[in-house]
Amino acid sequence: MNHLQFGVDYYPEHWNKNRWPVDLKMMKEMGLDVIRLAEFSWSALEPSDGQFTFDWLDEVLDLCEAYKIKVVLGTPTAAPPAWLIEQMPDIQPMASDGSRRYFGGRHHDCQSHPGYREKIIRYVTTFAKHFGKRECVIGWQVDNELGNSHGDLCYCEYCEKRFRQWLENKYENIDALNENWGTTFWSQGYQTFEEIHAPKKTASGHNPSQVLDWKIFHSDLINDFHALQANIIRSYSKDRFITHNCMGFSDIVSYYDLAKQLDFVSHDQYCEGYWKNYEETTVTEENHRQGIFPAAELDFIRSLKKDNFWIMEQQSSIAGWEIMGRTPRPGQIGLWSMQSVAHGADTIVYFRWRSCPMGTEQYWHGILPHSGKPGRAFYEIKALIQRVKPLMKEIKGSLPKPKVAIVYSYEQNYAMQIQPHHPDLHYVNHLMTFYNELHQNNVPVDFVSELEDWSQYSLVIAPFQYLMGQEQEQAYRKYVKNGGKLIVTMRTGVKMRNNLCLIDEELPGNLQDVLGVQVNEYDCLRKNDVAVTLNEQKGYGSKWADILTPTTAQTLATYRSEFYAGQAAITVNHYGKGDAYYVGTELDSTLMHHFLAPSLKELTNLPQTPAGVEITSRENDNCTYYFVLNHRDEAMTIDIPQNWTAYFEDQDSSKLAPYSYQIYFERKNHG
Ligand code: GAL
């Protein structure tokens, strides 16, 4: 990576050029060292087919070089221009009902379209050749938030064609496809790959195996779209990095795969009041306010490469398109920024420099208000930069060192989206029931994929392991055998990786001996929570109940209502040198607290804090740095361990102001 700590996303094309030097001078004075440019400026850089107007951007880069500001350049494929759409209207993506999503917003592109890809190759080649060696250009971002706005994917004929090729590659012959998709059901058998279509809106229902493949195909397509551009950039702009602004748990594209193409991962972090209504999103407002969900997303992003990352868009003011979120409280922007740092960000780039007077994002505010005159956000960020820049230089490369990992799988998530079982069962929310409890106890957490080496973790939590393959099964078996502690939850092993139900065996399939249980019955709880007792503690399970019959496992918690009252809800089985837990229902916070409590001591040495106050640490060979973050709107007092030294002399270690952070350190004793 490089040695930059703070930056901003800048859109000079929105402003009169007389303003550019004023902006860059202010940025420099503020302590910003890097800007991201051009990721939405296709029509300003190629206003008509093949006519490139790079002069204005060259002027901006000249100014950057004069002010010693570094640049990350974006390719503009998230917003193809009107002339291109006029030429090839079928670039506009097709929704599952066959309608088009038209020009006028962004991401109105089909990533399979061969004609569109030709235009991209020409643009990116010309662009990278022209700017790739400029002194100030240190790196690249392909497109913007790949997967964003692709909720309904693209179902057009070009995507269908690629899908067929992808299927042929995967299954080799049509008989294998028929078998893996179970096409004898409802007379869906295919004679040739040509007969297969995208899973568009049907008269009724869908084939779950087909939809799963479709979702995986789309993730691969987006990765291929990224590679198309990244390969060109690498050949014309050598020694520069390529990163991408990911979006936490957004699931259209597998970030595990994307991360392999990147020099380092970046993330866009918007903490307060997403522009959507909370009911539409996956987390509660309270969860956000206490900083828990943002923390989980940061941990996930760090986990993609188990390395430091950038924030490419850190919220700098009010967020909102049509509806706005709350204005960040005094101190809150600094708090959020330091939360990103605490979880492993080495560079923070704010979105955006100045609130834009036009377009969809008029109310997604920047560091400067519409007037361009510095206000509270500007002064708060400036003060933050002055205060923490030396610290960030010092801690660069240090990381949290979690002993617990939560398995996050795109495919399990897809399978649950296809058949959620219960109207409110949601994969990420289900994972969050574990994360919440760990986070509230200041336990650092990594996320892992289903097939990596987990031996460094003493606890692996693998919620909803619904699709089970042989390799994955062996990985779990090996992990527990060698002494690991594994927690799985309801619906484990129900299906094979092709989304067909397991037959010939009781659930949870081949892992029965590791888990020491059988699941012979289950209950979708709908609106009825089920009473559960765990070590005398009473609580409730919701949404789903796997009714467990221990074979060799010991019962830890028992259902107390319904016809299965008295039967096991949570079990533990000793297997090899390790322990395997089965949690049959979604636990409420009381039960989760008591379930995880015995494990917590060995997972963290950080002090306990009240809800809404978070402690996270980063360490290198010589030192551990502690970040104490108060997400509450009231002052909090916490006990700071004796051996921690305040990083800033003016820190009042007895009191944390509302929305504030404190930093401490502890040198490691190598003697
Ligand atoms: C991000 C996106 C930015 C901007 C911002 C505010 O998701 O990357 O381009 O749109 O949201 O809406």
XYZ file of C-alpha atoms and ligand atoms in Angstrom:
683
model
C 0.000 0.000 0.000
C 1.201 3.562 0.393
C 1.601 6.243 2.981
C -1.550 8.254 2.809
C -3.984 8.594 5.639
C -6.779 10.887 4.460
C -8.452 11.783 1.219
C -11.704 12.782 -0.423
C -13.861 11.879 -3.419
C -13.821 14.830 -5.760
C -15.985 15.648 -8.790
C -14.299 18.642 -10.497
C -16.575 18.183 -13.529
C -19.457 19.455 -11.379
C -17.792 22.800 -10.808
C -16.412 25.743 -12.719
C -12.686 25.260 -13.296
C -11.885 28.528 -11.490
C -12.899 26.734 -8.355
C -10.465 23.803 -8.761
C -7.359 25.509 -7.342
C -9.425 26.867 -4.460
C -10.652 23.355 -3.657
C -7.242 21.720 -3.898
C -5.631 24.389 -1.753
C -8.317 23.912 0.909
C -7.900 20.136 0.748
C -4.167 20.412 1.218
C -4.544 22.803 4.115
C -6.991 20.440 5.693
C -4.463 17.599 5.540
C -5.977 15.571 2.720
C -3.370 13.803 0.563
C -5.350 11.799 -1.956
C -8.460 12.231 -4.088
C -10.534 9.798 -6.093
C -11.597 11.131 -9.476
C -13.561 10.402 -12.633
C -15.564 7.288 -11.774
C -18.756 8.862 -13.157
C -17.420 11.160 -15.862
C -17.669 9.123 -19.051
C -19.754 11.723 -20.916
C -17.311 14.483 -19.945
C -14.314 12.435 -21.135
C -15.822 10.861 -24.253
C -18.730 13.160 -25.178
C -19.373 11.342 -28.449
C -18.330 8.013 -29.876
C -14.514 7.898 -30.045
C -13.984 11.608 -29.317
C -11.871 11.835 -26.183
C -11.645 15.094 -24.237
C -9.059 14.406 -21.589
C -7.707 17.977 -21.365
C -9.800 19.066 -18.434
C -8.773 16.036 -16.402
C -5.136 16.672 -17.314
C -5.559 20.167 -15.907
C -6.935 18.757 -12.680
C -3.998 16.340 -12.464
C -1.558 19.218 -13.122
C -3.047 20.970 -10.126
C -2.828 17.791 -8.053
C 0.841 17.530 -8.893
C 1.358 21.190 -7.979
C -0.380 20.663 -4.635
C 1.236 17.251 -4.081
C -2.078 15.482 -3.920
C -2.213 11.886 -5.098
C -4.965 10.488 -7.289
C -6.998 7.294 -7.545
C -8.649 7.182 -10.962
C -11.968 5.471 -11.527
C -13.204 3.921 -14.745
C -16.688 5.271 -15.491
C -18.592 2.129 -16.426
C -21.173 2.658 -13.686
C -22.629 5.454 -15.843
C -22.453 4.813 -19.598
C -23.330 7.973 -21.571
C -26.508 8.719 -23.525
C -24.851 8.425 -26.963
C -23.828 4.884 -26.156
C -27.354 3.970 -25.053
C -28.751 5.523 -28.236
C -26.385 3.373 -30.264
C -27.073 0.190 -28.312
C -30.326 0.484 -26.359
C -30.110 -3.175 -25.417
C -27.262 -2.329 -23.037
C -29.989 -1.259 -20.638
C -30.458 -4.154 -18.279
C -33.532 -6.323 -18.461
C -35.475 -6.981 -15.253
C -36.829 -10.432 -14.470
C -40.233 -9.496 -15.911
C -38.635 -8.657 -19.252
C -38.948 -4.874 -18.825
C -35.891 -2.650 -19.236
C -34.322 -0.412 -16.644
C -33.659 2.758 -18.535
C -31.133 5.571 -18.752
C -31.487 8.451 -16.288
C -29.915 7.011 -13.156
C -26.766 4.896 -13.118
C -25.763 1.259 -13.491
C -27.987 1.068 -16.562
C -25.651 -1.452 -18.134
C -25.659 -5.108 -19.018
C -22.226 -6.476 -18.235
C -22.452 -9.267 -20.803
C -23.229 -7.125 -23.838
C -20.409 -7.731 -26.382
C -20.824 -4.343 -28.116
C -20.701 -2.553 -24.778
C -17.598 -4.499 -23.796
C -15.925 -3.314 -27.039
C -16.600 0.314 -26.093
C -15.261 -0.306 -22.611
C -12.080 -1.875 -23.944
C -11.519 1.159 -26.154
C -12.289 3.642 -23.382
C -10.233 1.974 -20.652
C -7.283 1.389 -22.987
C -7.244 5.019 -24.141
C -7.774 6.287 -20.612
C -5.142 4.085 -18.981
C -2.596 4.808 -21.728
C -3.146 8.530 -21.351
C -3.181 8.844 -17.548
C -1.597 5.620 -16.368
C 1.930 6.925 -15.991
C 1.168 10.350 -14.576
C 3.149 11.039 -11.464
C 0.173 11.781 -9.233
C -1.775 8.676 -10.268
C -1.125 6.033 -7.620
C -3.996 3.671 -8.172
C -7.250 2.667 -9.804
C -10.800 1.731 -9.052
C -12.749 -0.168 -11.704
C -16.384 0.944 -12.025
C -18.075 1.815 -8.731
C -19.555 -0.473 -6.092
C -19.884 -3.401 -8.488
C -23.119 -5.226 -7.786
C -24.837 -2.072 -6.567
C -28.193 -1.505 -8.306
C -28.052 -5.001 -9.714
C -30.581 -6.343 -7.232
C -32.703 -7.711 -10.052
C -29.640 -8.704 -12.126
C -29.901 -8.599 -15.924
C -31.992 -11.223 -17.733
C -31.305 -10.168 -21.322
C -30.393 -12.453 -24.206
C -26.640 -11.711 -23.855
C -26.714 -12.737 -20.218
C -28.670 -15.838 -21.140
C -26.066 -16.747 -23.722
C -23.230 -16.380 -21.246
C -25.255 -18.305 -18.670
C -25.565 -21.223 -21.077
C -21.805 -21.207 -21.684
C -21.193 -21.033 -17.963
C -23.516 -24.009 -17.402
C -21.854 -25.997 -20.142
C -18.524 -25.373 -18.500
C -19.827 -26.425 -15.135
C -21.851 -29.519 -16.116
C -20.253 -30.527 -19.421
C -23.376 -32.347 -20.597
C -27.088 -31.762 -20.396
C -27.807 -34.977 -18.495
C -25.606 -33.813 -15.649
C -27.416 -30.487 -15.595
C -30.804 -32.192 -15.539
C -29.708 -34.336 -12.635
C -28.254 -31.435 -10.650
C -31.297 -29.265 -11.214
C -33.804 -32.054 -10.597
C -35.619 -31.180 -13.787
C -37.947 -34.170 -13.736
C -40.050 -32.059 -11.372
C -42.817 -30.211 -13.252
C -41.550 -31.525 -16.538
C -38.540 -29.241 -16.792
C -36.097 -31.621 -18.485
C -33.824 -30.118 -21.148
C -32.543 -31.761 -24.307
C -29.894 -29.131 -25.081
C -28.270 -26.140 -23.375
C -29.951 -23.937 -25.982
C -33.302 -24.556 -24.310
C -32.170 -22.976 -21.047
C -33.172 -19.429 -20.197
C -32.527 -16.982 -17.416
C -34.936 -17.561 -14.522
C -37.296 -14.777 -15.576
C -40.648 -14.187 -13.957
C -42.650 -17.385 -14.344
C -46.333 -18.211 -14.142
C -45.600 -19.779 -10.770
C -42.482 -20.605 -8.796
C -38.924 -21.326 -9.797
C -36.465 -24.156 -9.776
C -34.263 -23.414 -6.702
C -31.226 -25.164 -8.224
C -31.470 -23.091 -11.391
C -31.814 -19.836 -9.432
C -28.823 -20.702 -7.268
C -26.689 -21.286 -10.352
C -27.998 -18.061 -11.857
C -26.918 -16.058 -8.818
C -23.467 -17.658 -8.757
C -23.179 -17.078 -12.508
C -23.968 -13.400 -12.020
C -21.325 -13.032 -9.361
C -18.825 -14.632 -11.754
C -19.998 -12.330 -14.538
C -19.329 -9.230 -12.455
C -15.902 -10.556 -11.520
C -15.194 -11.149 -15.187
C -16.351 -7.598 -15.968
C -13.885 -6.321 -13.376
C -11.070 -8.471 -14.768
C -11.711 -7.162 -18.291
C -10.870 -3.654 -17.139
C -8.257 -4.516 -14.520
C -6.141 -6.413 -17.070
C -6.034 -3.409 -19.371
C -5.128 -1.069 -16.528
C -2.350 -3.356 -15.346
C -0.733 -3.380 -18.754
C -0.735 0.430 -19.195
C -0.364 1.640 -15.635
C 2.257 -0.583 -14.104
C 3.194 -0.323 -10.427
C -0.107 1.284 -9.538
C -2.604 -0.462 -7.286
C -6.096 -1.594 -8.168
C -8.699 -1.535 -5.436
C -12.473 -1.571 -5.342
C -15.048 0.141 -3.165
C -17.007 -2.792 -1.754
C -20.170 -2.440 0.304
C -19.890 -4.641 3.375
C -22.397 -7.487 3.265
C -23.841 -6.536 -0.097
C -24.211 -9.902 -1.781
C -24.611 -9.631 -5.550
C -20.950 -10.306 -6.194
C -18.655 -12.516 -4.159
C -16.075 -10.227 -2.594
C -13.967 -13.288 -1.761
C -13.459 -13.694 -5.509
C -13.169 -9.982 -6.231
C -10.574 -9.507 -3.493
C -8.248 -11.939 -5.307
C -8.073 -9.429 -8.167
C -7.281 -6.470 -5.927
C -4.067 -5.200 -4.395
C -6.094 -4.282 -1.353
C -9.787 -3.993 -0.575
C -11.694 -0.756 -0.049
C -15.118 -0.228 1.483
C -17.805 2.445 1.564
C -18.977 3.158 5.092
C -22.187 5.023 5.750
C -23.088 4.685 9.385
C -26.033 6.822 10.185
C -29.415 6.705 8.553
C -29.014 4.864 5.292
C -31.102 6.655 2.720
C -33.531 3.763 2.667
C -36.164 3.330 5.322
C -34.902 1.057 8.027
C -37.722 -1.394 7.414
C -36.278 -2.014 3.978
C -32.806 -2.743 5.242
C -31.534 -5.678 7.144
C -30.588 -4.030 10.405
C -32.332 -1.984 12.990
C -31.634 1.658 13.595
C -30.556 0.874 17.139
C -28.017 -1.597 15.815
C -26.588 1.128 13.642
C -26.575 3.759 16.332
C -24.580 1.557 18.622
C -22.091 1.005 15.886
C -22.548 -2.754 15.802
C -23.549 -3.364 12.213
C -20.919 -0.933 10.864
C -18.329 -2.765 12.973
C -19.407 -6.097 11.486
C -19.097 -4.757 7.956
C -15.610 -3.418 8.689
C -14.588 -6.788 10.120
C -15.927 -8.521 7.051
C -14.012 -6.225 4.716
C -10.759 -6.714 6.648
C -11.321 -10.454 6.550
C -11.421 -10.615 2.751
C -7.642 -10.409 2.600
C -6.979 -10.626 6.331
C -5.276 -7.303 5.845
C -5.599 -3.567 6.199
C -7.944 -1.786 3.843
C -9.054 1.656 2.716
C -12.341 3.352 3.270
C -13.010 4.793 -0.175
C -16.183 6.558 0.937
C -16.490 7.513 4.569
C -19.618 9.464 5.384
C -18.792 13.104 5.986
C -22.181 14.657 6.592
C -25.919 14.039 6.090
C -26.703 11.103 3.805
C -29.819 10.872 1.690
C -31.337 10.892 -1.753
C -35.055 11.611 -1.472
C -35.209 11.050 2.294
C -32.372 12.181 4.488
C -30.745 10.607 7.544
C -29.973 12.564 10.716
C -27.177 15.056 10.618
C -24.096 13.563 12.295
C -23.872 14.815 15.873
C -20.828 16.862 16.894
C -17.893 14.451 17.067
C -19.683 11.636 15.281
C -17.815 11.890 11.967
C -14.542 11.583 13.880
C -15.955 8.671 15.868
C -17.007 6.800 12.725
C -13.669 7.493 11.089
C -11.822 6.111 14.086
C -14.101 3.090 14.173
C -12.988 2.334 10.619
C -9.368 2.731 11.686
C -9.912 0.618 14.786
C -11.119 -2.289 12.644
C -8.168 -2.094 10.257
C -8.538 0.824 7.819
C -5.204 2.495 7.098
C -6.614 5.231 4.850
C -9.877 7.154 5.090
C -11.287 8.856 1.987
C -14.392 10.949 2.626
C -17.428 11.083 0.397
C -17.616 13.794 -0.981
C -15.793 17.099 -1.114
C -18.755 19.387 -1.652
C -22.522 18.828 -1.688
C -23.664 18.739 -5.271
C -26.256 21.231 -6.509
C -27.721 18.911 -9.140
C -28.745 15.337 -9.775
C -29.950 12.450 -7.656
C -27.434 13.081 -4.892
C -28.183 16.721 -4.099
C -28.798 15.747 -0.493
C -25.949 13.295 -0.021
C -23.878 15.985 1.635
C -20.143 16.477 1.497
C -17.438 17.972 3.685
C -18.385 21.395 2.295
C -22.031 22.414 2.067
C -23.567 23.582 -1.231
C -22.232 27.082 -0.568
C -18.650 25.828 -0.667
C -17.876 27.625 2.599
C -16.397 25.562 5.413
C -18.845 24.581 8.140
C -18.962 22.137 11.029
C -18.084 19.019 8.992
C -15.029 20.727 7.509
C -13.686 21.913 10.854
C -14.389 18.636 12.626
C -12.614 16.611 9.961
C -9.714 19.048 9.794
C -9.231 18.832 13.562
C -9.473 15.033 13.414
C -6.816 14.810 10.713
C -4.418 17.005 12.629
C -4.920 14.953 15.736
C -4.721 11.423 14.389
C -2.471 11.551 11.330
C 0.724 10.836 13.309
C -1.039 7.972 15.081
C -2.204 6.511 11.788
C 1.317 6.614 10.392
C 2.549 4.831 13.473
C -0.063 2.071 13.464
C -0.087 1.444 9.724
C -0.072 -2.308 9.075
C -1.194 -3.285 12.570
C -4.315 -5.432 12.795
C -6.864 -6.848 15.234
C -6.065 -10.469 16.155
C -9.364 -12.354 16.524
C -9.563 -15.860 17.938
C -13.122 -16.355 16.735
C -14.386 -16.470 13.178
C -17.890 -16.396 11.751
C -18.390 -18.234 8.470
C -19.951 -15.976 5.852
C -20.974 -17.692 2.628
C -22.477 -16.070 -0.444
C -23.978 -19.364 -1.536
C -25.708 -20.053 1.780
C -27.037 -16.511 1.636
C -28.334 -17.041 -1.904
C -29.961 -20.319 -0.953
C -31.716 -18.630 1.945
C -32.867 -15.769 -0.270
C -34.354 -18.330 -2.659
C -36.177 -20.164 0.152
C -36.158 -18.057 3.314
C -38.211 -20.701 5.165
C -39.689 -18.032 7.426
C -40.818 -14.606 6.253
C -38.323 -12.874 8.561
C -35.403 -15.250 8.379
C -32.477 -13.410 6.909
C -28.974 -14.787 6.559
C -27.038 -11.698 7.654
C -29.433 -10.973 10.525
C -29.015 -14.562 11.666
C -25.205 -14.156 11.656
C -25.639 -10.877 13.476
C -27.335 -12.582 16.441
C -23.894 -14.070 17.185
C -21.885 -11.015 16.170
C -24.000 -8.733 18.406
C -23.186 -10.716 21.498
C -19.488 -10.985 20.668
C -19.240 -7.311 19.834
C -20.994 -6.257 23.012
C -18.322 -8.150 24.910
C -15.511 -6.546 22.915
C -14.553 -9.822 21.289
C -12.687 -9.221 18.033
C -14.175 -11.192 15.137
C -12.973 -12.318 11.719
C -15.208 -13.616 8.970
C -14.110 -16.631 6.957
C -15.279 -18.465 3.886
C -16.440 -22.067 4.086
C -13.270 -23.551 2.757
C -10.295 -21.933 4.336
C -7.878 -22.950 7.016
C -9.480 -22.081 10.344
C -6.779 -23.595 12.540
C -5.786 -20.193 13.950
C -9.241 -19.763 15.520
C -10.308 -21.403 18.751
C -13.991 -20.909 17.890
C -15.658 -21.054 14.475
C -19.329 -20.129 14.229
C -20.957 -21.442 11.074
C -24.579 -20.340 11.028
C -27.096 -21.853 8.643
C -24.868 -24.396 6.908
C -27.794 -25.351 4.778
C -25.898 -26.417 1.666
C -23.323 -29.042 2.504
C -20.617 -30.375 0.233
C -18.054 -33.065 0.862
C -15.082 -30.752 1.073
C -16.819 -28.464 3.493
C -17.935 -31.393 5.600
C -14.377 -32.669 5.786
C -13.128 -29.218 6.711
C -15.528 -29.074 9.674
C -14.701 -32.608 10.695
C -10.971 -31.886 10.618
C -11.342 -28.627 12.496
C -13.230 -30.224 15.382
C -11.073 -33.350 15.407
C -7.981 -31.205 15.853
C -9.388 -29.416 18.864
C -11.546 -26.630 17.414
C -14.818 -25.495 18.875
C -17.503 -25.377 16.183
C -21.013 -23.918 16.413
C -23.524 -24.713 13.682
C -27.161 -23.697 13.673
C -30.513 -24.814 12.360
C -30.910 -26.340 8.905
C -27.377 -27.652 8.763
C -26.779 -30.203 6.040
C -30.309 -30.094 4.629
C -29.189 -29.770 1.038
C -26.337 -30.607 -1.249
C -24.408 -27.820 -2.954
C -26.694 -28.084 -5.995
C -29.647 -27.026 -3.813
C -31.290 -30.474 -3.949
C -32.410 -31.974 -0.643
C -30.278 -34.636 0.961
C -31.839 -38.086 0.844
C -30.999 -41.515 2.278
C -29.861 -40.031 5.549
C -31.269 -38.312 8.594
C -30.339 -34.685 9.059
C -27.786 -33.221 9.563
C -26.349 -35.753 7.111
C -22.744 -36.855 7.215
C -21.913 -34.562 10.107
C -24.178 -36.558 12.423
C -21.245 -38.211 14.161
C -19.365 -34.930 14.600
C -22.431 -33.155 15.968
C -23.800 -36.181 17.826
C -27.420 -35.363 16.982
C -30.192 -36.198 14.584
C -32.859 -33.795 13.448
C -35.977 -35.843 12.780
C -38.503 -33.039 12.977
C -38.590 -29.309 12.628
C -41.052 -26.469 12.992
C -41.328 -23.162 11.178
C -42.392 -20.978 14.088
C -44.138 -18.259 12.078
C -45.423 -15.790 14.702
C -44.955 -18.137 17.670
C -41.696 -17.907 19.552
C -40.770 -21.097 21.365
C -39.753 -21.065 25.035
C -36.238 -22.383 25.650
C -34.325 -22.976 28.877
C -30.560 -22.928 29.005
C -28.981 -23.575 32.421
C -32.060 -22.290 34.250
C -32.118 -19.198 32.041
C -35.391 -18.709 30.269
C -35.613 -17.179 26.858
C -37.111 -17.675 23.427
C -36.168 -19.093 20.099
C -37.769 -17.568 17.057
C -38.477 -18.288 13.399
C -37.353 -21.887 13.312
C -36.965 -24.900 15.583
C -34.895 -27.945 14.703
C -35.990 -30.573 17.200
C -32.792 -32.311 18.224
C -32.361 -35.936 19.214
C -28.916 -36.387 20.756
C -27.111 -39.569 19.816
C -23.791 -38.923 21.532
C -24.243 -35.204 22.283
C -25.128 -33.677 25.602
C -28.177 -31.412 25.862
C -27.429 -27.815 26.869
C -30.815 -26.192 26.272
C -34.330 -27.558 26.051
C -37.553 -26.431 24.408
C -40.212 -25.586 27.003
C -43.305 -25.063 24.905
C -44.982 -26.685 21.911
C -45.483 -30.437 21.585
C -41.717 -30.888 21.650
C -41.312 -29.368 25.125
C -38.545 -31.274 26.860
C -36.596 -32.003 23.700
C -33.164 -30.577 22.976
C -32.710 -27.098 21.466
C -28.923 -26.794 21.891
C -26.437 -29.641 22.151
C -22.704 -30.141 22.396
C -20.748 -33.164 21.266
C -17.178 -33.979 22.070
C -15.487 -35.217 18.908
C -11.760 -35.887 18.523
C -10.053 -33.177 20.551
C -12.798 -30.608 19.985
C -16.434 -29.766 20.608
C -19.280 -29.331 18.154
C -22.406 -27.374 19.115
C -25.770 -27.505 17.369
C -28.135 -24.579 17.967
C -31.586 -25.523 16.719
C -33.288 -22.131 16.727
C -32.567 -18.400 16.437
C -31.746 -17.414 20.005
C -32.932 -14.203 21.612
C -30.302 -11.975 23.207
C -30.752 -13.463 26.705
C -30.160 -17.001 25.500
C -27.323 -15.944 23.221
C -25.673 -14.175 26.120
C -25.784 -17.252 28.314
C -24.844 -19.594 25.530
C -21.669 -17.711 24.575
C -20.726 -16.525 28.073
C -18.518 -19.530 28.977
C -16.427 -19.058 25.822
C -15.886 -15.323 26.075
C -12.989 -15.202 28.518
C -10.631 -17.072 26.248
C -11.688 -14.957 23.243
C -10.867 -11.480 24.505
C -8.719 -9.723 27.049
C -10.431 -6.387 26.518
C -12.433 -4.904 29.386
C -16.225 -5.047 29.488
C -18.050 -1.863 28.532
C -21.674 -0.736 28.630
C -23.814 -1.151 25.483
C -22.861 1.410 22.860
C -19.264 1.702 24.047
C -16.886 -0.377 22.013
C -13.254 -1.281 22.564
C -11.275 -2.632 19.643
C -7.550 -3.141 19.353
C -4.900 -3.314 16.657
C -1.495 -4.728 17.247
C 1.929 -5.060 15.662
C 5.080 -6.727 16.960
C 5.835 -3.966 19.426
C 2.635 -2.483 20.588
C -1.111 -2.882 21.039
C -3.351 0.132 20.386
C -6.757 0.320 22.026
C -9.626 2.317 20.563
C -12.387 3.201 22.977
C -15.436 4.347 21.020
C -18.510 5.895 22.589
C -21.424 5.551 20.162
C -23.897 6.907 22.708
C -25.254 10.407 22.922
C -24.281 10.689 26.555
C -20.976 10.860 28.399
C -19.750 7.490 29.673
C -17.287 6.511 32.343
C -15.331 3.323 31.910
C -12.489 1.644 33.745
C -9.280 1.869 31.806
C -6.714 -0.818 32.731
C -3.678 0.463 34.629
C -1.181 -0.739 32.049
C -2.738 1.249 29.183
C -1.184 4.632 28.413
C -3.268 7.449 26.952
C -2.084 8.220 23.421
C -3.129 11.857 23.587
C -2.056 13.884 26.598
C -5.304 15.793 26.779
C -7.431 12.626 27.001
C -9.613 12.518 30.092
C -9.396 8.836 30.861
C -12.215 8.968 33.358
C -14.823 10.287 30.982
C -15.784 9.726 27.371
C -17.793 12.570 25.862
C -20.855 11.648 23.743
C -19.802 10.398 20.279
C -16.131 10.473 21.078
C -13.106 8.206 20.910
C -10.034 7.710 23.028
C -6.867 5.870 22.158
C -4.476 4.016 24.452
C -1.436 1.884 23.869
C 0.551 -0.788 25.603
C 4.115 -1.699 24.604
C 4.839 -5.391 24.277
C 7.427 -6.786 26.567
C 9.891 -8.751 24.444
C 12.171 -9.470 27.375
C -22.224 5.207 -2.713
C -21.659 5.394 -4.110
C -21.372 6.848 -4.401
C -22.521 7.689 -3.996
C -22.859 7.458 -2.554
C -24.054 8.274 -2.092
O -22.914 4.010 -2.589
O -20.489 4.675 -4.291
O -21.127 6.989 -5.780
O -23.577 7.344 -4.809
O -23.182 6.114 -2.361
O -25.246 7.866 -2.657
